[in-house]
Amino acid sequence: MTSSSSSSSDGSKGASSFRMPLSPLENLSVGAFGGAFEVCLQMPMLTYKFCAQEGRPLPKNLGGWYRGVAVQAGTVAPITAIQFMFNGLLQSIVRGGDVTRNLTSGETIATAAGAGALSAIIYSPVDLTTIQQQKLSLNPVQTVQHIYQTYGVQGLFRGFGSCAVREAIYTAGYLGLAPVMTVQLTQQIEWFHDKPFAAAFGGASVSGIVATILTHPIDTAKTVVQADMAGTKYQSMGTALPKLLLEGGIQNMFKGVVPRMVRICGAFFICMSFREMAMDYKTSRQRLVSTQKTTPSVPVSL
């Protein structure tokens, strides 16, 4: 991130700190590209996590480490795009039409959390379909039809609450806390003043660790609730969490947490950086156009 982004989350209003917000279409595009790029870059970490959780051996060639990358990218990119778009729309509402007003740190984190919660409207049925597809050995369309015919429309949104909480915390991390932490590191610690890359990486890492610790138990509860469609053992997140704790202790709530934490820290840094770069580019282009419009033409003497 550049120095122009260092004031974007603290409510300052100087002309030099103002940055043009992205439009809904721009947010969709940047979010989709950032999400897909992050998956492609970190696919080996995902493969390692899957192998560790399932107890299967690690791949022995490069192709094995990247097997399934297209499916993963195709799943993550639309969700990231939607979170970017919702975040931009909520920020516009908070600004009240004044695009020149920078958001406070609290507003930045709150709008990001709201965007994550809203994305669960789409993400929760997708997660549910994936989990049930693996259990039923059906294709996605057949899985959705089975859930609808057996449990009705409400069945498609089983586990929605836990998914909304998870995504609210997650999105508040990479679109809210990460840029806020980057600003704080730059402003409060002298070593980071001329090291924007290190500040962004540090802000993303701190935010990623916090988000992982807070969301991992919720994600575990969401998974078992969505796997138990009939609700015979796990009726909701509220009943699942204490049962999981009693069954396997605290370690049962944090299976696979280390590889997930590493992946999330990387995802936060990549997605945040793409958004910051897009906003900086749009702002610089806007300033160039404004300068050209206000600069008087110099008459040419014949």
Short mmCIF file of C-alpha atoms in Angstrom, two decimals:
data_model
loop_
_atom_site.label_atom_id
_atom_site.label_comp_id
_atom_site.label_asym_id
_atom_site.label_seq_id
_atom_site.Cartn_x
_atom_site.Cartn_y
_atom_site.Cartn_z
CA MET A 1 0.00 0.00 0.00
CA THR A 2 1.11 3.50 -0.61
CA SER A 3 1.29 6.32 1.89
CA SER A 4 -1.88 7.82 0.49
CA SER A 5 -3.82 4.95 2.00
CA SER A 6 -2.49 5.49 5.49
CA SER A 7 -5.14 8.02 6.39
CA SER A 8 -8.11 6.34 4.79
CA SER A 9 -9.35 4.64 7.96
CA ASP A 10 -8.88 7.30 10.62
CA GLY A 11 -11.43 9.86 9.57
CA SER A 12 -8.99 12.50 8.35
CA LYS A 13 -10.22 14.72 5.57
CA GLY A 14 -7.20 16.31 4.02
CA ALA A 15 -7.18 16.52 0.28
CA SER A 16 -4.03 14.41 0.13
CA SER A 17 -5.66 11.62 2.16
CA PHE A 18 -8.89 11.40 0.17
CA ARG A 19 -9.24 8.39 -2.11
CA MET A 20 -11.92 7.63 -4.65
CA PRO A 21 -14.18 4.76 -3.55
CA LEU A 22 -14.69 1.90 -5.99
CA SER A 23 -18.00 1.48 -7.81
CA PRO A 24 -20.06 -1.71 -7.28
CA LEU A 25 -18.81 -3.14 -10.58
CA GLU A 26 -15.21 -2.24 -9.73
CA ASN A 27 -15.57 -3.87 -6.31
CA LEU A 28 -16.96 -7.02 -7.92
CA SER A 29 -14.10 -7.16 -10.42
CA VAL A 30 -11.32 -6.49 -7.91
CA GLY A 31 -12.83 -8.90 -5.38
CA ALA A 32 -13.19 -11.70 -7.92
CA PHE A 33 -9.66 -11.26 -9.23
CA GLY A 34 -8.16 -10.98 -5.74
CA GLY A 35 -10.02 -14.05 -4.50
CA ALA A 36 -9.01 -16.17 -7.50
CA PHE A 37 -5.40 -14.99 -7.35
CA GLU A 38 -5.18 -15.73 -3.63
CA VAL A 39 -6.40 -19.31 -4.14
CA CYS A 40 -4.00 -19.95 -7.04
CA LEU A 41 -1.07 -18.61 -5.02
CA GLN A 42 -1.93 -20.50 -1.84
CA MET A 43 -3.28 -23.78 -3.27
CA PRO A 44 -0.34 -25.80 -1.86
CA MET A 45 -1.27 -24.58 1.64
CA LEU A 46 -4.88 -25.65 1.05
CA THR A 47 -3.71 -29.06 -0.17
CA TYR A 48 -1.54 -29.46 2.93
CA LYS A 49 -4.52 -28.57 5.15
CA PHE A 50 -6.79 -31.09 3.41
CA CYS A 51 -4.17 -33.84 3.69
CA ALA A 52 -3.56 -33.09 7.38
CA GLN A 53 -7.28 -33.11 8.21
CA GLU A 54 -8.02 -36.28 6.23
CA GLY A 55 -4.86 -38.16 7.22
CA ARG A 56 -3.77 -38.86 3.63
CA PRO A 57 -0.20 -38.60 2.30
CA LEU A 58 1.11 -35.39 0.78
CA PRO A 59 1.35 -35.14 -3.04
CA LYS A 60 4.63 -36.18 -4.63
CA ASN A 61 4.56 -33.82 -7.63
CA LEU A 62 3.64 -30.21 -8.42
CA GLY A 63 0.43 -31.22 -10.20
CA GLY A 64 -0.77 -32.98 -7.07
CA TRP A 65 -0.28 -29.86 -4.96
CA TYR A 66 -2.45 -27.88 -7.39
CA ARG A 67 -5.14 -30.50 -8.03
CA GLY A 68 -8.59 -28.92 -7.69
CA VAL A 69 -7.32 -25.33 -7.97
CA ALA A 70 -9.92 -24.39 -10.60
CA VAL A 71 -12.81 -25.57 -8.41
CA GLN A 72 -11.42 -23.77 -5.37
CA ALA A 73 -10.87 -20.51 -7.28
CA GLY A 74 -14.32 -20.76 -8.87
CA THR A 75 -15.87 -21.07 -5.40
CA VAL A 76 -13.88 -18.37 -3.59
CA ALA A 77 -13.81 -15.68 -6.30
CA PRO A 78 -17.61 -15.01 -6.42
CA ILE A 79 -17.89 -14.88 -2.62
CA THR A 80 -14.97 -12.45 -2.31
CA ALA A 81 -16.48 -10.34 -5.10
CA ILE A 82 -19.82 -10.17 -3.29
CA GLN A 83 -18.15 -9.21 0.00
CA PHE A 84 -16.23 -6.43 -1.74
CA MET A 85 -19.42 -5.14 -3.36
CA PHE A 86 -21.52 -5.23 -0.17
CA ASN A 87 -18.71 -3.51 1.71
CA GLY A 88 -18.59 -0.72 -0.87
CA LEU A 89 -22.36 -0.26 -0.79
CA LEU A 90 -22.46 -0.11 3.01
CA GLN A 91 -19.62 2.40 3.06
CA SER A 92 -21.56 4.58 0.60
CA ILE A 93 -24.59 4.47 2.91
CA VAL A 94 -22.48 5.42 5.95
CA ARG A 95 -20.91 8.32 4.03
CA GLY A 96 -24.40 9.61 3.26
CA GLY A 97 -23.50 10.57 -0.27
CA ASP A 98 -20.36 12.50 0.72
CA VAL A 99 -17.67 10.53 -1.15
CA THR A 100 -14.96 12.87 0.14
CA ARG A 101 -15.48 11.80 3.76
CA ASN A 102 -13.03 9.19 5.00
CA LEU A 103 -14.51 6.58 7.31
CA THR A 104 -13.42 6.23 10.91
CA SER A 105 -11.72 3.01 12.03
CA GLY A 106 -14.93 1.84 13.69
CA GLU A 107 -16.98 2.54 10.58
CA THR A 108 -14.46 0.69 8.41
CA ILE A 109 -14.63 -2.43 10.57
CA ALA A 110 -18.42 -2.26 11.03
CA THR A 111 -19.22 -1.95 7.31
CA ALA A 112 -16.85 -4.84 6.55
CA ALA A 113 -18.57 -7.00 9.18
CA GLY A 114 -21.97 -6.12 7.71
CA ALA A 115 -20.75 -7.09 4.25
CA GLY A 116 -19.60 -10.46 5.55
CA ALA A 117 -22.91 -11.14 7.27
CA LEU A 118 -24.85 -10.25 4.10
CA SER A 119 -22.66 -12.54 1.99
CA ALA A 120 -23.88 -15.48 4.10
CA ILE A 121 -27.18 -15.25 2.19
CA ILE A 122 -25.26 -16.83 -0.69
CA TYR A 123 -22.34 -18.45 1.11
CA SER A 124 -24.40 -20.50 3.58
CA PRO A 125 -26.37 -22.47 0.95
CA VAL A 126 -23.15 -22.99 -1.02
CA ASP A 127 -21.37 -24.40 2.05
CA LEU A 128 -24.37 -26.55 2.89
CA THR A 129 -24.53 -27.94 -0.64
CA THR A 130 -20.81 -28.79 -0.59
CA ILE A 131 -21.07 -30.62 2.75
CA GLN A 132 -24.21 -32.55 1.78
CA GLN A 133 -22.83 -33.33 -1.67
CA GLN A 134 -19.87 -35.11 -0.08
CA LYS A 135 -22.20 -37.08 2.20
CA LEU A 136 -24.78 -38.02 -0.42
CA SER A 137 -22.40 -38.56 -3.38
CA LEU A 138 -24.67 -36.49 -5.63
CA ASN A 139 -23.90 -33.65 -8.04
CA PRO A 140 -24.66 -30.07 -6.88
CA VAL A 141 -28.05 -29.84 -8.64
CA GLN A 142 -29.20 -33.19 -7.28
CA THR A 143 -28.03 -32.20 -3.81
CA VAL A 144 -30.03 -28.94 -3.84
CA GLN A 145 -33.11 -30.79 -5.12
CA HIS A 146 -32.77 -33.41 -2.36
CA ILE A 147 -32.46 -30.76 0.37
CA TYR A 148 -35.42 -28.76 -0.98
CA GLN A 149 -37.68 -31.80 -1.39
CA THR A 150 -36.80 -33.20 2.04
CA TYR A 151 -36.52 -30.09 4.20
CA GLY A 152 -38.08 -27.26 2.18
CA VAL A 153 -36.65 -23.80 1.51
CA GLN A 154 -35.61 -23.36 5.15
CA GLY A 155 -33.43 -26.44 4.78
CA LEU A 156 -31.23 -24.62 2.28
CA PHE A 157 -30.42 -22.05 4.96
CA ARG A 158 -29.61 -24.47 7.77
CA GLY A 159 -26.58 -23.14 9.61
CA PHE A 160 -27.15 -19.62 8.25
CA GLY A 161 -26.64 -17.94 11.63
CA SER A 162 -23.24 -19.50 12.28
CA CYS A 163 -22.16 -18.81 8.70
CA ALA A 164 -23.21 -15.16 9.03
CA VAL A 165 -21.21 -14.78 12.27
CA ARG A 166 -18.16 -16.47 10.74
CA GLU A 167 -18.22 -14.34 7.60
CA ALA A 168 -18.90 -11.15 9.57
CA ILE A 169 -15.74 -11.72 11.63
CA TYR A 170 -13.72 -12.88 8.61
CA THR A 171 -14.68 -9.96 6.37
CA ALA A 172 -14.27 -7.48 9.23
CA GLY A 173 -10.74 -8.83 9.38
CA TYR A 174 -9.55 -8.42 5.81
CA LEU A 175 -11.63 -5.40 4.74
CA GLY A 176 -11.75 -3.67 8.13
CA LEU A 177 -9.21 -4.57 10.79
CA ALA A 178 -6.33 -5.31 8.39
CA PRO A 179 -6.26 -1.83 6.79
CA VAL A 180 -6.90 -0.18 10.18
CA MET A 181 -4.01 -2.13 11.75
CA THR A 182 -1.79 -1.21 8.80
CA VAL A 183 -2.53 2.47 9.42
CA GLN A 184 -1.83 2.12 13.13
CA LEU A 185 1.49 0.35 12.55
CA THR A 186 2.55 3.06 10.12
CA GLN A 187 1.53 5.91 12.41
CA GLN A 188 2.50 4.49 15.81
CA ILE A 189 5.71 2.55 15.15
CA GLU A 190 8.57 4.50 13.58
CA TRP A 191 10.15 1.42 11.98
CA PHE A 192 7.12 1.03 9.70
CA HIS A 193 7.04 4.67 8.53
CA ASP A 194 8.96 4.02 5.30
CA LYS A 195 8.08 0.32 4.97
CA PRO A 196 4.52 0.14 3.56
CA PHE A 197 4.89 -3.51 2.50
CA ALA A 198 5.97 -4.59 5.98
CA ALA A 199 3.18 -2.55 7.57
CA ALA A 200 0.55 -4.11 5.28
CA PHE A 201 1.91 -7.61 5.89
CA GLY A 202 1.98 -7.01 9.64
CA GLY A 203 -1.54 -5.59 9.69
CA ALA A 204 -2.87 -8.50 7.64
CA SER A 205 -1.06 -11.07 9.80
CA VAL A 206 -2.34 -9.68 13.11
CA SER A 207 -5.88 -9.44 11.72
CA GLY A 208 -5.64 -12.93 10.20
CA ILE A 209 -4.57 -14.49 13.49
CA VAL A 210 -7.40 -12.76 15.38
CA ALA A 211 -10.00 -13.75 12.77
CA THR A 212 -8.81 -17.37 12.68
CA ILE A 213 -8.95 -17.82 16.44
CA LEU A 214 -12.42 -16.26 16.65
CA THR A 215 -13.93 -18.06 13.66
CA HIS A 216 -12.45 -21.55 13.88
CA PRO A 217 -14.78 -22.87 16.61
CA ILE A 218 -17.74 -21.23 14.83
CA ASP A 219 -16.72 -22.82 11.53
CA THR A 220 -16.44 -26.23 13.22
CA ALA A 221 -19.92 -25.84 14.72
CA LYS A 222 -21.36 -24.68 11.39
CA THR A 223 -19.95 -27.73 9.63
CA VAL A 224 -21.45 -30.28 12.04
CA VAL A 225 -24.82 -28.47 12.07
CA GLN A 226 -25.00 -28.45 8.28
CA ALA A 227 -23.89 -32.09 8.12
CA ASP A 228 -26.72 -33.06 10.52
CA MET A 229 -29.69 -31.90 8.44
CA ALA A 230 -32.25 -33.69 10.63
CA GLY A 231 -30.85 -32.03 13.73
CA THR A 232 -30.72 -35.30 15.67
CA LYS A 233 -27.46 -34.38 17.42
CA TYR A 234 -26.64 -30.77 16.54
CA GLN A 235 -29.67 -28.49 16.36
CA SER A 236 -27.82 -25.15 16.14
CA MET A 237 -24.49 -23.46 16.75
CA GLY A 238 -25.53 -22.76 20.34
CA THR A 239 -26.02 -26.47 21.07
CA ALA A 240 -23.14 -27.70 18.90
CA LEU A 241 -20.36 -25.69 20.56
CA PRO A 242 -20.77 -27.08 24.12
CA LYS A 243 -21.27 -30.64 22.79
CA LEU A 244 -18.09 -30.46 20.73
CA LEU A 245 -16.24 -29.12 23.74
CA LEU A 246 -17.47 -31.96 25.96
CA GLU A 247 -16.73 -34.62 23.31
CA GLY A 248 -13.12 -33.70 22.56
CA GLY A 249 -12.05 -30.75 24.66
CA ILE A 250 -10.71 -27.46 23.37
CA GLN A 251 -8.48 -29.20 20.81
CA ASN A 252 -11.63 -30.55 19.16
CA MET A 253 -12.61 -26.95 18.38
CA PHE A 254 -9.29 -26.10 16.72
CA LYS A 255 -8.50 -29.03 14.41
CA GLY A 256 -6.48 -27.82 11.43
CA VAL A 257 -6.18 -24.31 12.86
CA VAL A 258 -2.49 -23.74 12.00
CA PRO A 259 -2.65 -24.27 8.22
CA ARG A 260 -5.96 -22.37 8.12
CA MET A 261 -4.36 -19.47 10.02
CA VAL A 262 -1.43 -19.28 7.60
CA ARG A 263 -3.78 -19.37 4.64
CA ILE A 264 -6.07 -16.67 6.10
CA CYS A 265 -3.15 -14.34 6.86
CA GLY A 266 -2.03 -14.67 3.24
CA ALA A 267 -5.57 -14.16 1.96
CA PHE A 268 -6.00 -11.02 4.06
CA PHE A 269 -2.76 -9.52 2.74
CA ILE A 270 -3.50 -10.33 -0.91
CA CYS A 271 -7.15 -9.22 -0.97
CA MET A 272 -6.50 -6.06 1.07
CA SER A 273 -3.54 -5.14 -1.15
CA PHE A 274 -5.52 -5.58 -4.36
CA ARG A 275 -8.28 -3.32 -3.04
CA GLU A 276 -5.84 -0.66 -1.82
CA MET A 277 -3.99 -0.66 -5.15
CA ALA A 278 -7.26 -0.34 -7.09
CA MET A 279 -8.37 2.61 -4.96
CA ASP A 280 -4.97 4.30 -5.27
CA TYR A 281 -4.99 3.84 -9.04
CA LYS A 282 -8.52 5.25 -9.40
CA THR A 283 -7.64 8.21 -7.17
CA SER A 284 -4.47 9.03 -9.12
CA ARG A 285 -6.39 8.89 -12.39
CA GLN A 286 -9.09 11.17 -10.99
CA ARG A 287 -6.50 13.68 -9.77
CA LEU A 288 -4.79 13.64 -13.16
CA VAL A 289 -8.10 14.40 -14.91
CA SER A 290 -8.90 17.17 -12.40
CA THR A 291 -5.46 18.72 -12.86
CA GLN A 292 -5.83 18.73 -16.63
CA LYS A 293 -9.23 20.42 -16.36
CA THR A 294 -8.02 23.17 -14.01
CA THR A 295 -4.70 23.88 -15.73
CA PRO A 296 -5.15 26.91 -18.04
CA SER A 297 -4.04 26.42 -21.60
CA VAL A 298 -0.96 28.36 -22.60
CA PRO A 299 -1.45 30.41 -25.77
CA VAL A 300 0.90 29.53 -28.55
CA SER A 301 2.57 32.54 -30.18
CA LEU A 302 2.76 32.45 -33.93
#
